Amino acid sequence: MSGVNVWTRSRERMKRFPELFAMCSAEAAVYGKCVVATTAGKQELKKDLCIKEFEALRTCFISAAKQGVK
Amino acid sequence: MNNIFSSRAVCGACLSQSVLRWVGIRAPQFGPPLRARARMHTGHGKLTGSGGFYCPKRPQRCLTPQRHVSGRHGGTMNVFDRSMKRRQKTWASRLPEHHEYDYLRDEVGGRVADRVYDVARTFPLALDVGCGKSHIAEHVSKDIVERLFLMDVSHGSLMRKKECEMPTQCVMADEEFLPFRENTFDLVVSSLSMHWINDLPAALRQIHGVLKPDGVFIGAMVGGETLYELRCSLQLAELEREGGFSPHISPYTAAADMGNLLGQAGFNMLTVDVDEVQVHYPGILDVLYDLQGMGESNCAWNRKCLLHRDTILAAAAIYREMYGNEDGSVPATFEILHMIGWKPHESQVKPAQRGSATASFGELSKISQPQTSNKTDKP
């Protein structure tokens, strides 16, 4: 599979993941702490338990990606 | 070499292709039949079992007979898609930067070579099962191993094998169906490829078979708690984001079970020890890319082929939070099980006969009193 196709384009986009993730380390830490708290505490991990923190991380990530593209 | 398949290679298309299916090699859906290459893929003479007819147009998953590899009683495990593993290894070997992903295999290959040196013998004929690009042979000198056979499922890996001192011969075959006669090899080594074998007891029995009496099998296999950080991060992320999780890391053999497996296969004088190799990566995606570059992508039948981008983001955050180091890097643990087993031979030490003791444990206390030890008690 040579040339430029959807897989090469998506791989190029994924290569930006680490730098974008580094820009959102604060939100990532908050989300991580929320999930890790369930492993120690009494509350079991359910779907969307930490959705607020995840949405914050996601919006930070998307805005970082938009900044990079400009 | 035992090559019973060559006589079948000239039969009709369906028979040769169904035999090919039994040995675990998948003929391509498009393209020429594999009859021309058929002599390389041989069964071990245990081609029993019914199985249906192989039909090249049907997709892989809906052929139920294909999941039974051989007709052994009790059924065999079919966890991994061996043809997919072959394709993954070939793809990985064709990357332009494939040597960058060799660090783990080189390290473990060096440790296996150390264990080969520990055995004070010269091996005229040796076999490397699942050699990949041959990471053990480059550390071993010609005085220890005189002639080496390299065996792997992937043609691409064998083409890119590393240089070594002794003369080698490459064989493209599946580890579950060794195409060699019994009592051939003095030494069999295997490094980091046995964790993709479907029927590990049978593979160990075959290795036991091809070894000469008083031959030794020295292997290294990934096992136990390998990549537990990645596994836990993905589980928690999928649970939180999607409500459930599916296995992304393949199942491994525990260190305790390894001893039992080797004993059941007929090996003597077993040694199993566990080495932990921890590699630090910048982030979760680097772990995933490096595993893919090593050819270690998941090929279990029950794998989920899709990882949502939200899940990747969540897993990256959880990985860093749970296991991250101070400088932001994350560790990945590889637990390597090293095993040594000998094929029984009369010259090997055996347990003593019952009743042949010449001293009693009750006399242990008298060892510290040498003056009175002349009057020895009867046992």
XYZ file of C-alpha atoms in Angstrom:
449
model
C 0.000 0.000 0.000
C 2.037 2.943 -1.234
C 1.279 6.580 -1.798
C -0.893 8.867 0.263
C -4.100 7.263 1.539
C -6.347 7.344 4.570
C -3.966 5.190 6.611
C -0.925 7.365 5.987
C -2.979 10.476 6.762
C -4.336 9.074 10.009
C -0.869 7.857 10.996
C 0.488 11.347 10.434
C -2.252 12.749 12.634
C -1.554 10.185 15.351
C 2.118 11.157 15.345
C 1.079 14.524 16.816
C -0.568 12.810 19.798
C 2.374 12.932 22.243
C 3.043 16.659 21.823
C -0.641 17.512 22.106
C -0.977 15.284 25.139
C 1.971 17.031 26.751
C 0.142 20.338 26.456
C -2.752 18.974 28.498
C -0.808 17.299 31.279
C -2.727 19.111 34.026
C -6.155 17.962 32.864
C -4.765 14.503 32.207
C -3.485 14.301 35.784
C -6.880 15.335 37.168
C -8.666 12.723 35.061
C -6.107 10.096 35.947
C -6.519 10.778 39.667
C -10.303 10.488 39.363
C -10.062 7.042 37.768
C -7.265 5.807 40.025
C -9.275 6.796 43.088
C -11.815 4.096 42.243
C -9.184 1.357 42.396
C -8.428 2.194 46.014
C -11.769 3.509 47.215
C -15.132 1.851 47.674
C -16.676 3.266 44.520
C -16.598 0.912 41.546
C -15.581 2.223 38.161
C -18.624 2.677 35.963
C -19.158 4.189 32.568
C -18.857 7.987 32.555
C -17.922 8.160 36.214
C -15.280 10.781 35.472
C -16.971 12.329 32.471
C -16.516 15.920 33.589
C -12.770 15.531 33.926
C -12.597 13.650 30.643
C -14.530 16.357 28.803
C -12.108 18.939 30.147
C -9.181 16.826 28.921
C -10.813 16.306 25.541
C -11.555 19.990 24.940
C -8.004 20.881 25.945
C -6.677 18.250 23.543
C -8.879 19.422 20.660
C -7.970 23.080 21.164
C -4.282 22.120 21.278
C -4.739 20.241 18.007
C -6.497 23.237 16.422
C -3.715 25.543 17.528
C -1.110 23.340 15.934
C -2.859 23.189 12.588
C -2.984 26.965 12.110
C 14.805 -34.455 7.203
C 11.349 -35.873 7.529
C 9.381 -34.376 4.683
C 6.212 -36.379 4.273
C 4.396 -33.495 2.696
C 6.315 -33.445 -0.561
C 4.438 -36.490 -1.761
C 1.128 -34.774 -1.107
C 2.136 -31.626 -2.879
C 1.335 -33.049 -6.285
C -2.242 -33.996 -5.364
C -5.320 -31.960 -6.308
C -5.830 -28.408 -5.168
C -8.364 -29.123 -2.425
C -6.298 -31.820 -0.745
C -3.081 -29.827 -0.673
C -4.897 -26.742 0.497
C -6.734 -28.603 3.224
C -3.452 -30.107 4.344
C -1.975 -26.630 4.312
C -4.848 -25.533 6.500
C -4.091 -28.304 8.977
C -0.539 -27.145 9.328
C -1.822 -23.699 10.147
C -0.711 -21.849 7.038
C -3.424 -19.869 5.335
C -3.358 -19.783 1.551
C -4.060 -16.282 0.266
C -7.522 -15.472 -0.919
C -6.172 -14.030 -4.119
C -3.085 -15.066 -5.979
C -1.424 -18.328 -6.952
C -1.929 -21.463 -4.880
C 0.765 -22.372 -2.402
C 1.593 -25.706 -3.999
C 4.877 -24.416 -5.320
C 6.000 -23.452 -1.835
C 4.280 -26.427 -0.260
C 7.434 -28.396 0.401
C 8.503 -25.888 3.018
C 5.381 -26.276 5.141
C 5.347 -29.826 6.423
C 3.295 -31.533 9.034
C 4.878 -33.732 11.600
C 3.063 -36.888 10.574
C 0.114 -36.233 12.854
C -2.234 -35.017 10.125
C -5.310 -36.636 11.592
C -8.660 -35.079 12.262
C -11.458 -34.432 9.840
C -11.910 -30.749 9.109
C -13.896 -29.566 6.165
C -12.904 -28.517 2.718
C -10.990 -25.335 2.367
C -12.776 -22.768 0.240
C -10.585 -19.785 -0.644
C -13.389 -17.271 -1.213
C -14.904 -17.425 2.283
C -13.635 -14.960 4.884
C -11.447 -16.263 7.667
C -13.731 -16.154 10.670
C -16.738 -18.149 9.420
C -14.914 -21.432 8.801
C -15.426 -23.330 12.069
C -13.351 -26.389 11.106
C -10.329 -24.173 10.700
C -10.207 -23.438 14.406
C -9.323 -27.064 15.233
C -5.690 -27.407 14.407
C -5.264 -31.128 14.925
C -7.368 -34.093 15.940
C -5.807 -34.744 19.348
C -8.152 -35.970 22.002
C -9.321 -33.381 24.489
C -9.303 -30.675 21.840
C -6.572 -28.132 21.331
C -6.473 -24.526 22.252
C -6.821 -22.159 19.356
C -6.175 -18.752 20.798
C -3.999 -17.106 18.201
C -4.395 -16.562 14.500
C -1.061 -17.908 13.301
C -1.398 -16.649 9.766
C -2.068 -13.153 11.102
C 1.043 -13.411 13.266
C 3.041 -14.384 10.204
C 1.732 -11.369 8.317
C 2.486 -9.081 11.250
C 6.049 -10.359 11.547
C 6.622 -9.987 7.824
C 5.196 -6.454 7.879
C 7.419 -5.543 10.824
C 10.503 -6.925 9.115
C 9.789 -4.808 6.051
C 9.778 -1.500 7.909
C 12.671 0.732 6.894
C 13.618 1.234 10.548
C 13.032 -2.348 11.673
C 16.383 -2.576 13.474
C 15.251 0.155 15.896
C 12.742 -2.211 17.458
C 15.225 -5.011 18.085
C 16.418 -3.847 21.491
C 14.323 -6.224 23.580
C 15.005 -9.262 21.431
C 18.733 -8.512 21.322
C 18.849 -8.209 25.100
C 16.970 -11.452 25.711
C 18.930 -13.197 22.952
C 22.120 -12.214 24.737
C 20.827 -13.674 28.005
C 19.878 -16.937 26.298
C 23.334 -17.081 24.728
C 24.827 -16.657 28.233
C 22.904 -19.710 29.344
C 24.131 -21.624 26.318
C 27.703 -20.756 27.328
C 26.982 -21.963 30.863
C 26.560 -25.480 29.502
C 30.140 -26.714 29.115
C 29.610 -28.595 25.889
C 29.952 -28.190 22.162
C 26.769 -28.647 20.185
C 27.275 -29.958 16.662
C 23.721 -29.215 15.560
C 21.377 -26.633 17.022
C 17.930 -25.305 16.209
C 16.510 -21.859 16.893
C 12.729 -22.071 17.089
C 10.942 -18.839 16.201
C 14.227 -17.075 15.581
C 12.874 -13.921 13.971
C 15.954 -12.101 12.722
C 18.203 -14.500 14.671
C 19.045 -12.596 17.857
C 20.771 -15.445 19.703
C 23.253 -16.638 17.100
C 25.151 -13.375 16.896
C 26.234 -13.783 20.554
C 27.308 -17.418 20.216
C 30.682 -18.498 18.894
C 31.503 -21.296 16.483
C 33.220 -23.428 19.161
C 29.992 -23.813 21.071
C 27.503 -24.308 18.262
C 28.898 -25.766 15.073
C 25.858 -25.683 12.819
C 22.606 -23.849 13.299
C 19.123 -24.169 11.850
C 16.991 -21.044 12.008
C 13.256 -21.566 11.973
C 10.516 -18.968 11.822
C 7.030 -18.572 10.361
C 7.878 -15.340 8.620
C 9.896 -15.312 5.422
C 10.602 -11.608 5.710
C 12.294 -12.001 9.094
C 14.504 -14.834 7.867
C 15.567 -12.733 4.875
C 16.798 -10.031 7.233
C 18.601 -12.306 9.650
C 21.741 -11.046 11.342
C 25.243 -12.255 10.627
C 26.740 -14.956 12.813
C 29.891 -17.049 12.947
C 28.552 -20.492 12.247
C 26.954 -21.802 9.042
C 23.178 -21.516 9.205
C 20.226 -22.874 7.312
C 16.846 -21.170 7.289
C 13.626 -23.122 7.490
C 10.258 -21.454 7.200
C 7.917 -23.505 9.349
C 5.391 -23.148 12.133
C 6.607 -23.796 15.687
C 3.671 -26.104 16.308
C 4.664 -28.422 13.461
C 8.400 -28.979 13.477
C 9.418 -30.531 10.153
C 12.375 -32.424 11.581
C 13.074 -36.061 12.320
C 13.236 -37.330 15.897
C 16.569 -37.275 17.746
C 18.243 -34.785 15.464
C 19.422 -31.814 17.497
C 21.831 -31.441 20.380
C 20.504 -28.027 21.320
C 17.200 -26.249 20.780
C 16.896 -22.579 21.693
C 13.930 -20.324 21.539
C 13.726 -16.656 22.350
C 10.563 -14.601 22.693
C 8.394 -16.463 20.240
C 6.683 -19.168 22.277
C 4.069 -16.828 23.675
C 2.259 -16.922 20.329
C 2.014 -20.715 20.189
C -1.508 -22.050 20.416
C -0.811 -25.494 21.832
C 2.235 -25.003 24.031
C 2.290 -28.522 25.559
C 2.315 -30.067 22.100
C 5.042 -27.720 20.887
C 7.196 -28.610 23.903
C 6.602 -32.283 23.211
C 7.749 -31.797 19.635
C 10.874 -29.989 20.798
C 11.477 -32.889 23.172
C 11.075 -35.222 20.204
C 13.566 -33.546 17.892
C 16.202 -33.401 20.616
C 18.786 -36.175 20.925
C 18.937 -37.970 24.282
C 20.991 -35.768 26.624
C 20.111 -32.801 24.452
C 19.101 -29.533 26.047
C 16.343 -27.025 25.406
C 17.106 -23.458 26.478
C 14.211 -21.085 26.022
C 13.096 -17.611 26.910
C 9.470 -16.698 26.818
C 7.478 -13.667 27.752
C 5.152 -14.564 30.567
C 3.422 -13.788 33.803
C 2.922 -10.109 34.421
C 4.269 -8.738 31.147
C 2.855 -5.378 30.122
C 0.566 -5.292 33.137
C 0.728 -1.497 33.136
C -0.603 -1.314 29.586
C -3.222 -3.947 30.313
C -4.518 -2.192 33.420
C -4.543 1.253 31.823
C -6.494 0.007 28.829
C -8.926 -1.891 31.052
C -9.666 1.102 33.251
C -9.918 3.466 30.307
C -12.283 1.200 28.384
C -14.372 0.594 31.482
C -14.772 4.284 32.131
C -15.236 5.377 28.538
C -17.151 2.477 27.031
C -18.671 0.619 29.963
C -16.816 -2.657 29.446
C -13.446 -3.882 28.326
C -12.043 -6.481 25.987
C -8.627 -8.133 26.126
C -5.930 -6.248 24.262
C -2.931 -8.047 25.718
C -2.562 -11.725 24.897
C -2.713 -14.268 27.719
C 0.637 -15.352 29.149
C 1.894 -18.458 30.922
C 2.666 -18.055 34.597
C 6.131 -18.963 35.851
C 4.760 -21.743 38.059
C 2.946 -23.395 35.164
C 6.074 -23.412 33.036
C 7.741 -26.007 35.208
C 4.709 -28.270 34.978
C 4.561 -27.913 31.211
C 8.201 -28.817 30.771
C 7.831 -31.806 33.083
C 4.790 -33.056 31.211
C 6.652 -32.759 27.923
C 9.244 -35.167 29.286
C 12.116 -32.848 30.150
C 14.466 -33.589 33.037
C 16.500 -31.414 35.374
C 14.395 -28.330 34.855
C 15.409 -24.790 35.616
C 12.933 -21.947 35.357
C 13.808 -18.435 36.387
C 12.211 -15.078 35.898
C 13.915 -11.941 34.645
C 12.214 -8.604 34.661
C 13.096 -6.136 31.955
C 11.614 -2.695 32.338
C 11.695 -0.319 29.397
C 10.789 3.336 29.781
C 8.866 5.099 27.051
C 7.744 8.698 26.573
C 4.079 7.686 26.529
C 1.521 4.985 25.857
C 1.543 5.496 22.107
C 5.261 4.834 21.970
C 4.687 1.569 23.793
C 2.060 0.626 21.229
C 4.139 1.659 18.226
C 7.194 -0.200 19.491
C 5.201 -3.360 20.110
C 3.838 -3.097 16.594
C 7.311 -2.535 15.185
C 8.609 -5.617 17.006
C 5.911 -7.684 15.334
C 4.197 -8.216 18.674
C 0.776 -6.873 17.731
C -2.156 -8.801 19.086
C -3.311 -11.682 16.929
C -5.689 -13.491 19.262
C -8.954 -14.504 17.640
C -10.927 -12.611 20.278
C -9.114 -9.314 19.856
C -11.018 -6.127 19.290
C -9.513 -4.547 16.213
C -10.537 -1.029 17.118
C -9.345 1.300 19.848
C -11.454 4.434 20.130
C -9.591 7.720 20.224
C -11.319 8.680 23.481
C -10.098 5.420 24.973
C -6.552 6.088 23.797
C -6.647 9.537 25.365
C -8.074 8.189 28.606
C -5.574 5.322 28.714
C -2.695 7.737 28.158
C -3.833 9.827 31.125
C -4.370 6.796 33.377
C -1.035 5.205 32.405
C 0.837 8.373 33.234
C -1.021 8.866 36.494
C -0.764 5.290 37.745
C 2.690 4.295 36.597
C 4.451 7.408 35.336
C 7.904 8.436 36.507
C 8.833 11.893 37.715
C 10.192 12.971 34.353
C 6.958 12.072 32.583
C 8.101 8.789 31.063
C 6.163 5.575 31.605
C 7.564 2.098 32.234
C 6.586 -1.111 30.488
C 7.499 -4.376 32.176
C 8.489 -7.493 30.302
C 8.670 -10.550 32.499
C 10.929 -13.040 30.755
C 10.746 -16.681 31.807
C 14.016 -18.474 31.132
C 13.774 -22.236 31.047
C 16.280 -25.050 30.664
C 15.232 -28.654 30.211
C 17.195 -31.782 29.345
C 16.080 -34.817 27.391
C 16.532 -37.885 29.619
C 19.673 -39.974 29.211
C 21.372 -42.661 31.310
C 24.330 -40.452 32.102
C 22.131 -37.953 33.906
C 21.932 -37.907 37.688
C 18.965 -39.811 39.035
C 17.375 -39.761 42.481
C 18.928 -42.413 44.778
C 17.130 -45.663 45.553
C 15.046 -45.852 48.686
C 16.913 -47.498 51.550
C 20.388 -46.785 50.183
C 21.141 -44.111 52.760
C 24.405 -44.459 54.655
C 23.778 -41.719 57.200
C 20.747 -40.514 59.099
C 19.402 -37.009 59.557
C 19.354 -37.731 63.294
C 23.139 -37.546 63.246
C 23.132 -33.940 62.016
C 23.388 -32.668 65.569
C 26.529 -34.748 66.090
C 28.412 -32.984 63.315
C 29.210 -30.061 65.595
C 30.817 -32.407 68.177
C 33.778 -33.953 66.337
C 35.312 -35.672 69.496
C 32.381 -38.008 69.986
C 31.685 -38.611 66.300
C 34.000 -41.664 66.167
C 31.350 -43.735 67.834
C 28.932 -43.515 64.909
C 25.415 -44.775 65.432
C 23.908 -47.309 63.195
C 21.553 -45.684 60.678
